[in-house]
GROMACS .gro file of C-alpha atoms in nm:
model
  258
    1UNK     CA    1  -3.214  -2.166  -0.789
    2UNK     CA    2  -3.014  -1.851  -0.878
    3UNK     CA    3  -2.843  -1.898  -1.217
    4UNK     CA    4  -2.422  -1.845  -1.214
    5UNK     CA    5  -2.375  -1.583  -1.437
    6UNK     CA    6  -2.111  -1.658  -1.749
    7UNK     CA    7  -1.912  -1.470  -1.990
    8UNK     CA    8  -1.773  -1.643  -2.291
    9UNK     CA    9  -1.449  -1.470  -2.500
   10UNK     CA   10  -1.080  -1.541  -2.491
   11UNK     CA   11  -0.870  -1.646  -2.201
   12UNK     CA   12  -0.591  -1.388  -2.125
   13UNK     CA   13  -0.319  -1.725  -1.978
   14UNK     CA   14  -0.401  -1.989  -2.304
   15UNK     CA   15  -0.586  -1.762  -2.537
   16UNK     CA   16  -0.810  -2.013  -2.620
   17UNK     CA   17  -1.191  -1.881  -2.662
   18UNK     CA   18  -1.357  -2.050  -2.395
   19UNK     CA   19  -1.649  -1.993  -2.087
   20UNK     CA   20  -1.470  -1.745  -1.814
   21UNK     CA   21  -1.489  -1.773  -1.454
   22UNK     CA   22  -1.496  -1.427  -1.250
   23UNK     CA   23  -1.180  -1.479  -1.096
   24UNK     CA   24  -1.009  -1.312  -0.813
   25UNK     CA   25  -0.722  -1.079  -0.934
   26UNK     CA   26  -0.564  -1.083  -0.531
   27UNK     CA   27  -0.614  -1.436  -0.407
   28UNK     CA   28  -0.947  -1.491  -0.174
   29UNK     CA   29  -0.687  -1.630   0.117
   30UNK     CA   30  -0.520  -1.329   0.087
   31UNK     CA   31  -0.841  -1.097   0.150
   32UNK     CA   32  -0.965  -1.339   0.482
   33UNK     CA   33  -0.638  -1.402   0.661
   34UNK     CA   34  -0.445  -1.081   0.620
   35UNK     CA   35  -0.633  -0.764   0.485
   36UNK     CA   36  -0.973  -0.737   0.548
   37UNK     CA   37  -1.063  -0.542   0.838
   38UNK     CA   38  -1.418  -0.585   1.046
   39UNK     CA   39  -1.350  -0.183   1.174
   40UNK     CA   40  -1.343  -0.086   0.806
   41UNK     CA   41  -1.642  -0.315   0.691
   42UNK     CA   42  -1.418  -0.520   0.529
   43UNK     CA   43  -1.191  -0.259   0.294
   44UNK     CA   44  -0.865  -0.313   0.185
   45UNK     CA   45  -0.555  -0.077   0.118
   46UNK     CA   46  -0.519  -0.118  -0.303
   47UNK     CA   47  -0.173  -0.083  -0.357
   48UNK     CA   48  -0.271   0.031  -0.705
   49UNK     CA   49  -0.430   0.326  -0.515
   50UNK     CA   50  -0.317   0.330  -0.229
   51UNK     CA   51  -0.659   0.400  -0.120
   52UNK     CA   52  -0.915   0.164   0.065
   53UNK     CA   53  -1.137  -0.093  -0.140
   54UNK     CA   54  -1.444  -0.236  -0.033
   55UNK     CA   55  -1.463  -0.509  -0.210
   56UNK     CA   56  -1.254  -0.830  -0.353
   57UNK     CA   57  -1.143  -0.734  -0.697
   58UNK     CA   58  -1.270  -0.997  -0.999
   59UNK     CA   59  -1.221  -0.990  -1.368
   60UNK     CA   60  -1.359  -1.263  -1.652
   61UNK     CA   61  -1.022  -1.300  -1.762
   62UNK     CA   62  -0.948  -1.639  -1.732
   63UNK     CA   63  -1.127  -2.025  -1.791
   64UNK     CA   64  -1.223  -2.328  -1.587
   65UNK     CA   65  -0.839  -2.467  -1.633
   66UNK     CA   66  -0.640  -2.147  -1.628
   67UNK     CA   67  -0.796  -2.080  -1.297
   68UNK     CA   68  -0.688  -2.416  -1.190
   69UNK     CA   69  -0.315  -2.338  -1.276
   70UNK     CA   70  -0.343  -2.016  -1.032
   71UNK     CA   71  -0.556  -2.193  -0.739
   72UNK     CA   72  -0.253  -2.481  -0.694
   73UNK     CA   73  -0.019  -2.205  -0.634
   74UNK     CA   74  -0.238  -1.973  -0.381
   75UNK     CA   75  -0.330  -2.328  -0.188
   76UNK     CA   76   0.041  -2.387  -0.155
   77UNK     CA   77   0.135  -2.039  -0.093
   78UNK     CA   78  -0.206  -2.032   0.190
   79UNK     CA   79  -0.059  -2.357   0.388
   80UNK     CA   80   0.274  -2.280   0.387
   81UNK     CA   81   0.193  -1.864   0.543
   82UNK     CA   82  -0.080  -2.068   0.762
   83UNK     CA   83   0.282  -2.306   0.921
   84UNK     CA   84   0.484  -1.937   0.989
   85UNK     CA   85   0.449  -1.791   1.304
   86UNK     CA   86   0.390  -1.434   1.267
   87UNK     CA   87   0.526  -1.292   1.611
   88UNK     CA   88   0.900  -1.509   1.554
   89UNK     CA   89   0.883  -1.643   1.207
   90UNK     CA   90   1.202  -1.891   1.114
   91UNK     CA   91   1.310  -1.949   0.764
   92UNK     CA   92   1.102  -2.150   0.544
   93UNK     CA   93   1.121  -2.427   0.276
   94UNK     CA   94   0.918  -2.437  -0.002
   95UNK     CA   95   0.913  -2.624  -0.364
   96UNK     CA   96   0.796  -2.532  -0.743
   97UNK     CA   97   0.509  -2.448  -0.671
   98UNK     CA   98   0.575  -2.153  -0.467
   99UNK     CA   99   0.762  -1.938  -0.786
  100UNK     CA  100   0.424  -2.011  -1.014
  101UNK     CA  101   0.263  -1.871  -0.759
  102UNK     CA  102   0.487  -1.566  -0.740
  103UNK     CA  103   0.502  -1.575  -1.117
  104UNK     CA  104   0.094  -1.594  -1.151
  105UNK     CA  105   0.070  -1.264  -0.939
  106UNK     CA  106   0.286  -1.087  -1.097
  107UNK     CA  107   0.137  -1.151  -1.411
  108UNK     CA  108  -0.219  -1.066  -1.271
  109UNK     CA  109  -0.039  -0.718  -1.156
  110UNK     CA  110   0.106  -0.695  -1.469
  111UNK     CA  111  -0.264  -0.769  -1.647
  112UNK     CA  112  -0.450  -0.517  -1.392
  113UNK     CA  113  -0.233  -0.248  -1.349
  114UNK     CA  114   0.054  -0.257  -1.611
  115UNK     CA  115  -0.187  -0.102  -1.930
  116UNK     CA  116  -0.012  -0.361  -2.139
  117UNK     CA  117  -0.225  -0.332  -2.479
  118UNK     CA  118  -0.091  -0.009  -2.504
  119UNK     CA  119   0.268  -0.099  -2.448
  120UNK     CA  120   0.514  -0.168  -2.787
  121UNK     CA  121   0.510  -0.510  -2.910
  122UNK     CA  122   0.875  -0.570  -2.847
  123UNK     CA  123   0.925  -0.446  -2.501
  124UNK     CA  124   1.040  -0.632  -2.217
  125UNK     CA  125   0.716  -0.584  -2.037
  126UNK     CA  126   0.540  -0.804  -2.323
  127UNK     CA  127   0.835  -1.004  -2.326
  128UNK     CA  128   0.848  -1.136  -1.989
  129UNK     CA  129   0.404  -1.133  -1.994
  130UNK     CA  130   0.472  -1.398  -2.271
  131UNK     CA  131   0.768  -1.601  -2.066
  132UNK     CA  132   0.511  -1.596  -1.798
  133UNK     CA  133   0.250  -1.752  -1.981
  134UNK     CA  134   0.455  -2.053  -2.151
  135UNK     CA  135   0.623  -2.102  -1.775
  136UNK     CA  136   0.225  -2.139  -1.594
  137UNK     CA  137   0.144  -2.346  -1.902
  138UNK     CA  138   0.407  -2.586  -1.838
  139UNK     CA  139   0.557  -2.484  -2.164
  140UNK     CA  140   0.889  -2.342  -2.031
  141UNK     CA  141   1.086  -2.489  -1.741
  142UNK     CA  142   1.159  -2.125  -1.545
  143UNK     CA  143   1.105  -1.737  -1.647
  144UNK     CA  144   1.496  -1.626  -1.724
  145UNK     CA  145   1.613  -1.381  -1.828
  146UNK     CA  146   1.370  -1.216  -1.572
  147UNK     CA  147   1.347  -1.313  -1.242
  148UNK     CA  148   1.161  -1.338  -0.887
  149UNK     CA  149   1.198  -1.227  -0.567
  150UNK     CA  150   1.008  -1.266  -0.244
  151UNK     CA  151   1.044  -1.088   0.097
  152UNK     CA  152   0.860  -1.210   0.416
  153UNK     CA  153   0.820  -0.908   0.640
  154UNK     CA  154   0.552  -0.940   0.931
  155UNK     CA  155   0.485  -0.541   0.981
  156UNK     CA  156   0.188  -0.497   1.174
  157UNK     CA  157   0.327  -0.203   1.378
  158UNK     CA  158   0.255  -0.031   1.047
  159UNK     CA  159  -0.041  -0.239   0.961
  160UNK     CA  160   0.122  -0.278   0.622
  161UNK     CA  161  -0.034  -0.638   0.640
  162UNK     CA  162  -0.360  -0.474   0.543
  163UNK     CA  163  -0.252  -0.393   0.196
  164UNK     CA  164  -0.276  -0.641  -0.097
  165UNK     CA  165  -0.215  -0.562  -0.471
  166UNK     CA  166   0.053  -0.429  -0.685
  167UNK     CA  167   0.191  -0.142  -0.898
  168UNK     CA  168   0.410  -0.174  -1.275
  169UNK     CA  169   0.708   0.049  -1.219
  170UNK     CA  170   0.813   0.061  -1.567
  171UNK     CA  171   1.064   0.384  -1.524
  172UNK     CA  172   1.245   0.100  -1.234
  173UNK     CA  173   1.180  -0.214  -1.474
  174UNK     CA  174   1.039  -0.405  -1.193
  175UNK     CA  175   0.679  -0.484  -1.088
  176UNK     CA  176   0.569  -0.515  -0.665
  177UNK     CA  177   0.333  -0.688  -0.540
  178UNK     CA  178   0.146  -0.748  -0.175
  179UNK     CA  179  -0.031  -1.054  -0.044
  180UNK     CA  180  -0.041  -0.975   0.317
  181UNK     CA  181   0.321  -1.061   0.420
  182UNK     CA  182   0.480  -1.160   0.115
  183UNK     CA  183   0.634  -0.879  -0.067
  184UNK     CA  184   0.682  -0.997  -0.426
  185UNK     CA  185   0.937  -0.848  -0.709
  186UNK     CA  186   0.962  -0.938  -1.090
  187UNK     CA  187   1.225  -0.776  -1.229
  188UNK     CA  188   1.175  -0.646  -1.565
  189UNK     CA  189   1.540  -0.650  -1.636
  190UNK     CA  190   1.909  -0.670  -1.510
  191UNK     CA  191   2.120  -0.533  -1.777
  192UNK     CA  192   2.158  -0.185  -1.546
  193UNK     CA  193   2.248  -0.377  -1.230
  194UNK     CA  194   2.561  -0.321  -1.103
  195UNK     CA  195   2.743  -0.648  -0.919
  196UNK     CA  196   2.693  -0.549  -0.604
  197UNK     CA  197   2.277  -0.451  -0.698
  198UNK     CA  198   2.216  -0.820  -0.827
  199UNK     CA  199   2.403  -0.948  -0.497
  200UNK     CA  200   2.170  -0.811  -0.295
  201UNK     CA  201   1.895  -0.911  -0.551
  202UNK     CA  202   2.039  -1.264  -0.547
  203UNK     CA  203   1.928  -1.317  -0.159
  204UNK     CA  204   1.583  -1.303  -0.233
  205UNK     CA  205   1.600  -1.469  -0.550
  206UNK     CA  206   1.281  -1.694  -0.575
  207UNK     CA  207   1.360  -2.055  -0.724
  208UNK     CA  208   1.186  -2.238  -0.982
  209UNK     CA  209   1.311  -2.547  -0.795
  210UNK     CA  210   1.228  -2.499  -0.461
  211UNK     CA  211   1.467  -2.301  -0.232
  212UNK     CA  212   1.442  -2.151   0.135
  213UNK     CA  213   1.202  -1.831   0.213
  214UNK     CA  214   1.415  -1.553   0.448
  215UNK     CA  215   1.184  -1.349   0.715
  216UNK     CA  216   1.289  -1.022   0.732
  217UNK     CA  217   1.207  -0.772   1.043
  218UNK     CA  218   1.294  -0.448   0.848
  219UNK     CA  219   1.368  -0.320   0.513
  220UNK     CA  220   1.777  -0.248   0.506
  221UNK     CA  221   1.902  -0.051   0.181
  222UNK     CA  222   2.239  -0.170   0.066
  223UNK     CA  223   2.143  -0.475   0.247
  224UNK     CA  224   1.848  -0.696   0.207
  225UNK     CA  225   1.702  -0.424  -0.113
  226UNK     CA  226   1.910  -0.223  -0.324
  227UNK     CA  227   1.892   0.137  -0.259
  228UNK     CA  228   1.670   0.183  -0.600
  229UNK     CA  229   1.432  -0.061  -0.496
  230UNK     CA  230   1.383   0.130  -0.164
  231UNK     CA  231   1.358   0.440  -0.301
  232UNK     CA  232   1.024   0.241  -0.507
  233UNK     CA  233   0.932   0.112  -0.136
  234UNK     CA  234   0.963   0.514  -0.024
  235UNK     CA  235   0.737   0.673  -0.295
  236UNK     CA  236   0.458   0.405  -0.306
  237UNK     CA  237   0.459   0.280   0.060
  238UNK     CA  238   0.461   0.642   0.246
  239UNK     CA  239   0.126   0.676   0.158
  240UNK     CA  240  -0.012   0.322   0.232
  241UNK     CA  241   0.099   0.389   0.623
  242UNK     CA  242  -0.028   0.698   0.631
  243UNK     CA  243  -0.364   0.613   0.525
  244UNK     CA  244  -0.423   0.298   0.754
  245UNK     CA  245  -0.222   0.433   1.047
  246UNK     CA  246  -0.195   0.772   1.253
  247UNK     CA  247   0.179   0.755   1.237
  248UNK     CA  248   0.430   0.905   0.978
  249UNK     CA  249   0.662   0.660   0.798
  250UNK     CA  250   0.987   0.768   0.935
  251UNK     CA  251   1.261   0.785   0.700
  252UNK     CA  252   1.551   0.872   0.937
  253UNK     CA  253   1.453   0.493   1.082
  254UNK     CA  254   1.783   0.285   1.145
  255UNK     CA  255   1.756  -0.023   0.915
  256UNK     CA  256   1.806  -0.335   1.101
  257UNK     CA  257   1.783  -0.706   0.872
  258UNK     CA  258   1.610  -0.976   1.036
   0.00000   0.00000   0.00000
């Protein structure tokens, strides 16, 4: 019988020293229903890269329980994408469970991508990493002052459904992440937001108490994203299409909202 191979040391969600499982950073639904590819033996578009992976991405960062916390939310998150019909997808309902799952991957992001050990103590990078932690814990009852955000957007014309991962922007204060269609968007802060910015934030504003999911068709600037946030979408995504398609992102596109 093969032996399963264990590391002990300190989980990164409760910090308690404990045995670690090798867990998935992206969730394992995530790599079978949306972005592995048979033509490319499997590989993936990292968003951290923006490059093709060929293989699911684990860390020993986190314990038996921990890994419990984040599996409720990606089984939740996996039935309700599994209910949406990707050619005409309608608005969607979903519960609590939904924004810890949102919350959990942006924290993975954030613990992959973000370099956080070698941030300052008192930024708001650490800041929201810790109301992240109480909130999966069950130790805080939502993640203000920061906040959530979610966009459904079924692009396979662009094959952008082959990409999973994320990126910190910490010049933008906000970190993105990619599980096949779900776009997801922690903002770092909103002190710089003008009214009419956390308006169009506020639409795809991600409740702790359960709210309704929008599909979107396109990405609209001044619309359904703020123009800062699609200037973000602009540098990091160009690439992405380029790689996994023959066709240039066209910038001169008209915007239309679902």
């Amino acid at each position: 019988m093969r032996s399963v191979k264990k590391q002990v040391g300190v989980c990164r969600l409760c910090k308690q020293h404990r045995n670690l499982r090798n867990s998935h950073i992206w969730p394992s639904f995530g790599y079978r229903d949306f972005v592995s590819d048979r033509e490319t033996g499997g590989a993936f578009i990292n968003l951290e890269t923006n490059r093709f992976f060929p293989k699911q991405i684990k860390r020993y960062w986190y314990c038996n329980d921990c890994e419990q916390v984040f599996s409720r939310g990606e089984k939740y998150a996996k039935e309700m994408l599994a209910e949406i019909d990707e050619q005409n997808p309608s608005p969607t309902e979903y519960d609590e469970r939904f924004h810890a799952f949102c919350t959990s991957i942006s924290l993975r992001t954030l613990e992959y991508c973000g370099g956080i050990k070698s941030l300052p103590k008192r930024s708001e990078v650490k800041s929201a990493h810790k109301y992240w932690r109480d909130y999966l814990l069950g130790n805080r009852s939502d993640v203000l002052p920061f906040s959530m955000h979610c966009f459904l957007l079924f692009d396979k014309d662009l094959s952008m459904h082959k990409a999973m991962g994320g990126h910190v922007f910490h010049e933008k204060n906000l970190i993105l992440s990619q599980v096949g269609p779900l776009f997801i968007v922690a903002l770092l802060s909103r002190r710089q937001l003008s009214i009419g910015d956390l308006d169009i934030w506020s639409q795809s504003l991600v409740s702790a108490k359960g709210e309704t999911l929008m599909p979107w068709k396109e990405w609209r600037p001044n619309g359904n994203i703020t123009d800062s946030f699609f200037d973000v979408l602009v540098k990091h995504q160009r690439e992405v299409v380029e790689r996994v398609t023959s066709r240039t992102w066209g910038l001169d596109t008209e915007f239309t909202s679902g």
